[in-house]
Amino acid sequence: KESSNSSIMMMLVFGLIFMVSYLGEIINPSLEAVKEVVKLEYFANCGFIICFTWFISEFLHIGIPSMVYWFEAIVGMVTLVCVYTMNTNMLFYKSFTMGGDLAFPIALVEPGPMYIFFYAFLILVYTGVVVASYIKSRNASFLEHKRILICTHAIISLWFFIALKPLGISKYDMISFGVLSAMGFASYGVIKYGFISNTKMIADTALNLCSECIIVIDMGGEVLMMNDNAKTLFPEMRIGKRIETNERIRSIMEGRSDRTQKDGKIYEFKKDPLVENNIIQGYMIWAVDITDHVEKYNDIKNKAETDGLTKLYNRIYVEERSGKL
């Protein structure tokens, strides 16, 4: 959809601006030039953060409150004011000089209160996103699990590179590599598990529209897809688990059982092979609620075999039983 595509495009635009400005910092490492480039970097950084949050919301279908975006925008604007006025106040940097005994001069900065607040706020926001993703993953589909994994890697890689300098692991500011890695993961996620025209997403949605319980299992015995009805019937099973851990599904796959009962309902199973190029790729198990059919059949059978007045077995029942003996 348009909003999804816009989020990834805007994120890539701000990421590109950041990378270009970082390149300018390397090409001309004079104090005044670096200060100007840092202003552009934080402009791109603030825009990238908002668009990255937007992307995660669209990609994972997580309802991030609009208040989060407002806070990011407000914090971003205050940050930019502090950065653009760094020569007249010490809100973002208490000091900003160039030096160091490394191959390339580096910015020697002493963080101010707004600098600390800015990054603390971002840690809080993305910690919340990771927690929300974890909660969603507990009942997520196969495709959603993959998307959550992609976004988690993007967030971790972004903050891994940001943390290298504050932790003293690197003398250089490595945030550009964090932005680049986050963009890489996001782009890979869109290509691999795109927003729209994704057959797995369509199939997953279609399965949930079915009244039957449906489970898709590959030849290795791993559950690839389950619709919501199947999760209710087999609450102990999860996407990605192997059927060896579930005796009921194993008995169905091995042909030892074609029915089961749960919560007073009777389900009948059917196993269909999934064939591609004349090769079986896996199996689809269907579970249909036949409770009404069984009850009607038993009722008709009972009326046919018993006398309506005395409720005793009639001649039809006696002859049938005698024939079986």
mmCIF file of N, CA and C in Angstrom, residues 172-272:
data_model
loop_
_atom_site.group_PDB
_atom_site.id
_atom_site.type_symbol
_atom_site.label_atom_id
_atom_site.label_comp_id
_atom_site.label_asym_id
_atom_site.label_seq_id
_atom_site.Cartn_x
_atom_site.Cartn_y
_atom_site.Cartn_z
ATOM 1 N N TYR A 172 36.370 6.080 16.469
ATOM 2 C CA TYR A 172 35.590 6.785 15.458
ATOM 3 C C TYR A 172 34.095 6.636 15.734
ATOM 4 N N ASP A 173 33.334 7.611 15.258
ATOM 5 C CA ASP A 173 31.878 7.541 15.328
ATOM 6 C C ASP A 173 31.395 6.612 14.221
ATOM 7 N N MET A 174 30.770 5.482 14.592
ATOM 8 C CA MET A 174 30.393 4.453 13.624
ATOM 9 C C MET A 174 28.903 4.461 13.309
ATOM 10 N N ILE A 175 28.209 5.535 13.675
ATOM 11 C CA ILE A 175 26.760 5.564 13.482
ATOM 12 C C ILE A 175 26.365 5.406 12.016
ATOM 13 N N SER A 176 27.224 5.851 11.105
ATOM 14 C CA SER A 176 26.899 5.739 9.677
ATOM 15 C C SER A 176 26.767 4.274 9.266
ATOM 16 N N PHE A 177 27.603 3.427 9.856
ATOM 17 C CA PHE A 177 27.504 2.000 9.551
ATOM 18 C C PHE A 177 26.227 1.406 10.143
ATOM 19 N N GLY A 178 25.806 1.963 11.279
ATOM 20 C CA GLY A 178 24.540 1.526 11.853
ATOM 21 C C GLY A 178 23.366 1.868 10.959
ATOM 22 N N VAL A 179 23.371 3.101 10.434
ATOM 23 C CA VAL A 179 22.314 3.515 9.502
ATOM 24 C C VAL A 179 22.347 2.653 8.248
ATOM 25 N N LEU A 180 23.555 2.407 7.738
ATOM 26 C CA LEU A 180 23.692 1.605 6.526
ATOM 27 C C LEU A 180 23.194 0.179 6.749
ATOM 28 N N SER A 181 23.531 -0.421 7.904
ATOM 29 C CA SER A 181 23.093 -1.793 8.176
ATOM 30 C C SER A 181 21.585 -1.861 8.371
ATOM 31 N N ALA A 182 21.016 -0.864 9.054
ATOM 32 C CA ALA A 182 19.559 -0.835 9.241
ATOM 33 C C ALA A 182 18.848 -0.712 7.902
ATOM 34 N N MET A 183 19.375 0.144 7.023
ATOM 35 C CA MET A 183 18.806 0.285 5.676
ATOM 36 C C MET A 183 18.926 -1.026 4.904
ATOM 37 N N GLY A 184 20.052 -1.711 5.094
ATOM 38 C CA GLY A 184 20.251 -2.984 4.398
ATOM 39 C C GLY A 184 19.245 -4.035 4.836
ATOM 40 N N PHE A 185 19.050 -4.161 6.147
ATOM 41 C CA PHE A 185 18.082 -5.131 6.648
ATOM 42 C C PHE A 185 16.669 -4.780 6.191
ATOM 43 N N ALA A 186 16.326 -3.490 6.262
ATOM 44 C CA ALA A 186 14.982 -3.059 5.854
ATOM 45 C C ALA A 186 14.746 -3.343 4.375
ATOM 46 N N SER A 187 15.734 -3.038 3.543
ATOM 47 C CA SER A 187 15.594 -3.272 2.105
ATOM 48 C C SER A 187 15.469 -4.763 1.805
ATOM 49 N N TYR A 188 16.293 -5.562 2.488
ATOM 50 C CA TYR A 188 16.214 -7.014 2.293
ATOM 51 C C TYR A 188 14.837 -7.539 2.712
ATOM 52 N N GLY A 189 14.324 -7.008 3.833
ATOM 53 C CA GLY A 189 13.021 -7.445 4.309
ATOM 54 C C GLY A 189 11.911 -7.137 3.325
ATOM 55 N N VAL A 190 11.975 -5.945 2.720
ATOM 56 C CA VAL A 190 10.946 -5.554 1.753
ATOM 57 C C VAL A 190 11.041 -6.418 0.496
ATOM 58 N N ILE A 191 12.269 -6.692 0.055
ATOM 59 C CA ILE A 191 12.451 -7.519 -1.144
ATOM 60 C C ILE A 191 12.005 -8.959 -0.888
ATOM 61 N N LYS A 192 12.373 -9.475 0.284
ATOM 62 C CA LYS A 192 12.081 -10.877 0.604
ATOM 63 C C LYS A 192 10.644 -11.082 1.060
ATOM 64 N N TYR A 193 10.164 -10.171 1.901
ATOM 65 C CA TYR A 193 8.813 -10.304 2.470
ATOM 66 C C TYR A 193 8.048 -9.000 2.252
ATOM 67 N N GLY A 194 7.925 -8.587 0.989
ATOM 68 C CA GLY A 194 7.396 -7.272 0.634
ATOM 69 C C GLY A 194 6.054 -6.921 1.229
ATOM 70 N N PHE A 195 5.747 -5.618 1.195
ATOM 71 C CA PHE A 195 4.510 -5.110 1.779
ATOM 72 C C PHE A 195 3.279 -5.714 1.100
ATOM 73 N N ILE A 196 3.300 -5.742 -0.236
ATOM 74 C CA ILE A 196 2.129 -6.189 -0.977
ATOM 75 C C ILE A 196 2.559 -7.209 -2.019
ATOM 76 N N SER A 197 1.564 -7.848 -2.644
ATOM 77 C CA SER A 197 1.811 -8.857 -3.661
ATOM 78 C C SER A 197 2.697 -9.975 -3.132
ATOM 79 N N ASN A 198 2.542 -10.307 -1.866
ATOM 80 C CA ASN A 198 3.331 -11.366 -1.254
ATOM 81 C C ASN A 198 2.456 -12.606 -1.125
ATOM 82 N N THR A 199 2.834 -13.679 -1.811
ATOM 83 C CA THR A 199 1.992 -14.868 -1.848
ATOM 84 C C THR A 199 1.814 -15.489 -0.473
ATOM 85 N N LYS A 200 2.844 -15.402 0.354
ATOM 86 C CA LYS A 200 2.713 -15.984 1.688
ATOM 87 C C LYS A 200 1.713 -15.215 2.534
ATOM 88 N N MET A 201 1.750 -13.889 2.419
ATOM 89 C CA MET A 201 0.786 -13.085 3.169
ATOM 90 C C MET A 201 -0.629 -13.355 2.679
ATOM 91 N N ILE A 202 -0.797 -13.455 1.353
ATOM 92 C CA ILE A 202 -2.113 -13.723 0.788
ATOM 93 C C ILE A 202 -2.604 -15.102 1.226
ATOM 94 N N ALA A 203 -1.707 -16.093 1.165
ATOM 95 C CA ALA A 203 -2.085 -17.445 1.567
ATOM 96 C C ALA A 203 -2.459 -17.498 3.036
ATOM 97 N N ASP A 204 -1.691 -16.805 3.860
ATOM 98 C CA ASP A 204 -1.958 -16.791 5.293
ATOM 99 C C ASP A 204 -3.320 -16.162 5.589
ATOM 100 N N THR A 205 -3.628 -15.081 4.890
ATOM 101 C CA THR A 205 -4.934 -14.434 5.069
ATOM 102 C C THR A 205 -6.058 -15.333 4.583
ATOM 103 N N ALA A 206 -5.833 -16.004 3.454
ATOM 104 C CA ALA A 206 -6.854 -16.885 2.897
ATOM 105 C C ALA A 206 -7.145 -18.055 3.833
ATOM 106 N N LEU A 207 -6.103 -18.601 4.451
ATOM 107 C CA LEU A 207 -6.297 -19.719 5.369
ATOM 108 C C LEU A 207 -7.176 -19.329 6.549
ATOM 109 N N ASN A 208 -7.007 -18.106 7.017
ATOM 110 C CA ASN A 208 -7.798 -17.655 8.166
ATOM 111 C C ASN A 208 -9.254 -17.380 7.805
ATOM 112 N N LEU A 209 -9.541 -17.268 6.504
ATOM 113 C CA LEU A 209 -10.924 -17.080 6.076
ATOM 114 C C LEU A 209 -11.674 -18.404 5.989
ATOM 115 N N CYS A 210 -10.934 -19.512 6.023
ATOM 116 C CA CYS A 210 -11.555 -20.831 5.941
ATOM 117 C C CYS A 210 -12.165 -21.228 7.278
ATOM 118 N N SER A 211 -13.265 -21.944 7.216
ATOM 119 C CA SER A 211 -13.887 -22.429 8.450
ATOM 120 C C SER A 211 -13.193 -23.677 8.970
ATOM 121 N N GLU A 212 -12.435 -24.374 8.116
ATOM 122 C CA GLU A 212 -11.722 -25.571 8.530
ATOM 123 C C GLU A 212 -10.444 -25.225 9.289
ATOM 124 N N CYS A 213 -9.927 -26.207 10.012
ATOM 125 C CA CYS A 213 -8.604 -26.092 10.629
ATOM 126 C C CYS A 213 -7.588 -26.587 9.603
ATOM 127 N N ILE A 214 -6.578 -25.777 9.299
ATOM 128 C CA ILE A 214 -5.625 -26.115 8.242
ATOM 129 C C ILE A 214 -4.199 -25.987 8.767
ATOM 130 N N ILE A 215 -3.411 -27.027 8.505
ATOM 131 C CA ILE A 215 -1.995 -27.029 8.882
ATOM 132 C C ILE A 215 -1.180 -27.447 7.668
ATOM 133 N N VAL A 216 -0.120 -26.710 7.374
ATOM 134 C CA VAL A 216 0.777 -27.041 6.266
ATOM 135 C C VAL A 216 2.105 -27.520 6.857
ATOM 136 N N ILE A 217 2.524 -28.720 6.432
ATOM 137 C CA ILE A 217 3.724 -29.355 6.987
ATOM 138 C C ILE A 217 4.659 -29.725 5.847
ATOM 139 N N ASP A 218 5.956 -29.441 5.999
ATOM 140 C CA ASP A 218 6.894 -29.796 4.941
ATOM 141 C C ASP A 218 7.346 -31.245 5.096
ATOM 142 N N MET A 219 8.181 -31.696 4.184
ATOM 143 C CA MET A 219 8.609 -33.097 4.188
ATOM 144 C C MET A 219 9.501 -33.432 5.378
ATOM 145 N N GLY A 220 10.062 -32.414 5.993
ATOM 146 C CA GLY A 220 10.885 -32.637 7.179
ATOM 147 C C GLY A 220 10.077 -32.695 8.464
ATOM 148 N N GLY A 221 8.759 -32.518 8.332
ATOM 149 C CA GLY A 221 7.911 -32.584 9.511
ATOM 150 C C GLY A 221 7.784 -31.275 10.267
ATOM 151 N N GLU A 222 8.191 -30.165 9.633
ATOM 152 C CA GLU A 222 8.086 -28.852 10.286
ATOM 153 C C GLU A 222 6.798 -28.153 9.869
ATOM 154 N N VAL A 223 6.119 -27.562 10.846
ATOM 155 C CA VAL A 223 4.883 -26.836 10.570
ATOM 156 C C VAL A 223 5.235 -25.495 9.927
ATOM 157 N N LEU A 224 4.751 -25.278 8.701
ATOM 158 C CA LEU A 224 5.047 -24.048 7.976
ATOM 159 C C LEU A 224 3.962 -22.991 8.175
ATOM 160 N N MET A 225 2.711 -23.421 8.195
ATOM 161 C CA MET A 225 1.600 -22.481 8.329
ATOM 162 C C MET A 225 0.483 -23.133 9.136
ATOM 163 N N MET A 226 -0.214 -22.319 9.898
ATOM 164 C CA MET A 226 -1.400 -22.754 10.646
ATOM 165 C C MET A 226 -2.394 -21.599 10.644
ATOM 166 N N ASN A 227 -3.654 -21.908 10.376
ATOM 167 C CA ASN A 227 -4.623 -20.827 10.505
ATOM 168 C C ASN A 227 -5.113 -20.748 11.949
ATOM 169 N N ASP A 228 -5.904 -19.751 12.241
ATOM 170 C CA ASP A 228 -6.329 -19.514 13.620
ATOM 171 C C ASP A 228 -7.143 -20.677 14.176
ATOM 172 N N ASN A 229 -7.946 -21.317 13.325
ATOM 173 C CA ASN A 229 -8.745 -22.457 13.787
ATOM 174 C C ASN A 229 -7.850 -23.617 14.210
ATOM 175 N N ALA A 230 -6.767 -23.825 13.464
ATOM 176 C CA ALA A 230 -5.834 -24.902 13.808
ATOM 177 C C ALA A 230 -5.110 -24.596 15.120
ATOM 178 N N LYS A 231 -4.800 -23.331 15.358
ATOM 179 C CA LYS A 231 -4.143 -22.959 16.615
ATOM 180 C C LYS A 231 -5.057 -23.206 17.807
ATOM 181 N N THR A 232 -6.365 -23.066 17.586
ATOM 182 C CA THR A 232 -7.324 -23.351 18.656
ATOM 183 C C THR A 232 -7.424 -24.849 18.912
ATOM 184 N N LEU A 233 -7.432 -25.647 17.839
ATOM 185 C CA LEU A 233 -7.540 -27.100 17.970
ATOM 186 C C LEU A 233 -6.252 -27.721 18.498
ATOM 187 N N PHE A 234 -5.101 -27.154 18.096
ATOM 188 C CA PHE A 234 -3.799 -27.654 18.547
ATOM 189 C C PHE A 234 -3.019 -26.525 19.216
ATOM 190 N N PRO A 235 -3.432 -26.078 20.403
ATOM 191 C CA PRO A 235 -2.770 -24.933 21.049
ATOM 192 C C PRO A 235 -1.316 -25.190 21.419
ATOM 193 N N GLU A 236 -0.956 -26.466 21.477
ATOM 194 C CA GLU A 236 0.418 -26.795 21.846
ATOM 195 C C GLU A 236 1.379 -26.686 20.669
ATOM 196 N N MET A 237 0.859 -26.565 19.455
ATOM 197 C CA MET A 237 1.702 -26.481 18.277
ATOM 198 C C MET A 237 1.993 -25.033 17.914
ATOM 199 N N ARG A 238 3.153 -24.804 17.314
ATOM 200 C CA ARG A 238 3.563 -23.484 16.860
ATOM 201 C C ARG A 238 4.198 -23.608 15.482
ATOM 202 N N ILE A 239 4.121 -22.547 14.728
ATOM 203 C CA ILE A 239 4.802 -22.511 13.435
ATOM 204 C C ILE A 239 6.307 -22.621 13.679
ATOM 205 N N GLY A 240 6.947 -23.510 12.938
ATOM 206 C CA GLY A 240 8.375 -23.733 13.104
ATOM 207 C C GLY A 240 8.686 -24.960 13.940
ATOM 208 N N LYS A 241 7.685 -25.482 14.671
ATOM 209 C CA LYS A 241 7.903 -26.685 15.466
ATOM 210 C C LYS A 241 7.730 -27.918 14.593
ATOM 211 N N ARG A 242 8.312 -29.026 15.034
ATOM 212 C CA ARG A 242 8.217 -30.279 14.299
ATOM 213 C C ARG A 242 7.094 -31.126 14.882
ATOM 214 N N ILE A 243 6.450 -31.901 14.027
ATOM 215 C CA ILE A 243 5.276 -32.662 14.454
ATOM 216 C C ILE A 243 5.644 -33.823 15.364
ATOM 217 N N GLU A 244 6.943 -34.152 15.467
ATOM 218 C CA GLU A 244 7.340 -35.226 16.369
ATOM 219 C C GLU A 244 6.948 -34.932 17.811
ATOM 220 N N THR A 245 6.743 -33.661 18.114
ATOM 221 C CA THR A 245 6.402 -33.273 19.483
ATOM 222 C C THR A 245 4.902 -33.382 19.748
ATOM 223 N N ASN A 246 4.095 -33.744 18.731
ATOM 224 C CA ASN A 246 2.649 -33.806 18.893
ATOM 225 C C ASN A 246 2.136 -35.148 18.396
ATOM 226 N N GLU A 247 1.682 -35.985 19.324
ATOM 227 C CA GLU A 247 1.247 -37.335 18.986
ATOM 228 C C GLU A 247 -0.001 -37.327 18.113
ATOM 229 N N ARG A 248 -0.911 -36.377 18.357
ATOM 230 C CA ARG A 248 -2.153 -36.349 17.579
ATOM 231 C C ARG A 248 -1.874 -36.090 16.103
ATOM 232 N N ILE A 249 -1.004 -35.105 15.807
ATOM 233 C CA ILE A 249 -0.700 -34.798 14.405
ATOM 234 C C ILE A 249 0.123 -35.924 13.780
ATOM 235 N N ARG A 250 1.005 -36.525 14.549
ATOM 236 C CA ARG A 250 1.791 -37.651 14.027
ATOM 237 C C ARG A 250 0.877 -38.799 13.618
ATOM 238 N N SER A 251 -0.121 -39.097 14.450
ATOM 239 C CA SER A 251 -1.032 -40.198 14.142
ATOM 240 C C SER A 251 -1.840 -39.907 12.876
ATOM 241 N N ILE A 252 -2.156 -38.625 12.642
ATOM 242 C CA ILE A 252 -2.876 -38.245 11.426
ATOM 243 C C ILE A 252 -1.967 -38.412 10.208
ATOM 244 N N MET A 253 -0.727 -37.933 10.324
ATOM 245 C CA MET A 253 0.217 -38.024 9.214
ATOM 246 C C MET A 253 0.532 -39.480 8.875
ATOM 247 N N GLU A 254 0.572 -40.339 9.871
ATOM 248 C CA GLU A 254 0.915 -41.747 9.659
ATOM 249 C C GLU A 254 -0.309 -42.596 9.344
ATOM 250 N N GLY A 255 -1.493 -41.986 9.302
ATOM 251 C CA GLY A 255 -2.703 -42.705 8.945
ATOM 252 C C GLY A 255 -3.286 -43.555 10.045
ATOM 253 N N ARG A 256 -2.865 -43.344 11.267
ATOM 254 C CA ARG A 256 -3.376 -44.131 12.389
ATOM 255 C C ARG A 256 -4.650 -43.540 12.987
ATOM 256 N N SER A 257 -4.988 -42.331 12.592
ATOM 257 C CA SER A 257 -6.169 -41.676 13.128
ATOM 258 C C SER A 257 -6.738 -40.715 12.102
ATOM 259 N N ASP A 258 -8.056 -40.665 12.026
ATOM 260 C CA ASP A 258 -8.696 -39.709 11.113
ATOM 261 C C ASP A 258 -9.739 -38.867 11.829
ATOM 262 N N ARG A 259 -9.824 -39.016 13.148
ATOM 263 C CA ARG A 259 -10.772 -38.214 13.922
ATOM 264 C C ARG A 259 -10.186 -37.863 15.282
ATOM 265 N N THR A 260 -10.695 -36.786 15.851
ATOM 266 C CA THR A 260 -10.327 -36.407 17.205
ATOM 267 C C THR A 260 -11.490 -35.634 17.822
ATOM 268 N N GLN A 261 -11.509 -35.571 19.136
ATOM 269 C CA GLN A 261 -12.546 -34.843 19.842
ATOM 270 C C GLN A 261 -11.914 -33.795 20.739
ATOM 271 N N LYS A 262 -12.544 -32.636 20.809
ATOM 272 C CA LYS A 262 -12.065 -31.564 21.668
ATOM 273 C C LYS A 262 -13.241 -30.668 22.038
ATOM 274 N N ASP A 263 -13.393 -30.436 23.333
ATOM 275 C CA ASP A 263 -14.454 -29.558 23.849
ATOM 276 C C ASP A 263 -15.834 -29.978 23.358
ATOM 277 N N GLY A 264 -16.074 -31.310 23.314
ATOM 278 C CA GLY A 264 -17.382 -31.812 22.925
ATOM 279 C C GLY A 264 -17.627 -31.827 21.430
ATOM 280 N N LYS A 265 -16.636 -31.454 20.640
ATOM 281 C CA LYS A 265 -16.794 -31.445 19.189
ATOM 282 C C LYS A 265 -15.971 -32.563 18.562
ATOM 283 N N ILE A 266 -16.440 -33.054 17.437
ATOM 284 C CA ILE A 266 -15.764 -34.129 16.719
ATOM 285 C C ILE A 266 -15.197 -33.573 15.418
ATOM 286 N N TYR A 267 -13.901 -33.831 15.187
ATOM 287 C CA TYR A 267 -13.239 -33.330 13.981
ATOM 288 C C TYR A 267 -12.756 -34.515 13.145
ATOM 289 N N GLU A 268 -12.957 -34.403 11.834
ATOM 290 C CA GLU A 268 -12.470 -35.414 10.907
ATOM 291 C C GLU A 268 -11.317 -34.835 10.097
ATOM 292 N N PHE A 269 -10.266 -35.621 9.934
ATOM 293 C CA PHE A 269 -9.063 -35.142 9.275
ATOM 294 C C PHE A 269 -8.924 -35.708 7.871
ATOM 295 N N LYS A 270 -8.307 -34.896 7.024
ATOM 296 C CA LYS A 270 -7.961 -35.313 5.681
ATOM 297 C C LYS A 270 -6.568 -34.797 5.366
ATOM 298 N N LYS A 271 -5.743 -35.645 4.791
ATOM 299 C CA LYS A 271 -4.362 -35.262 4.470
ATOM 300 C C LYS A 271 -4.180 -35.234 2.957
ATOM 301 N N ASP A 272 -3.781 -34.066 2.437
ATOM 302 C CA ASP A 272 -3.554 -33.917 0.993
ATOM 303 C C ASP A 272 -2.090 -33.575 0.732
#
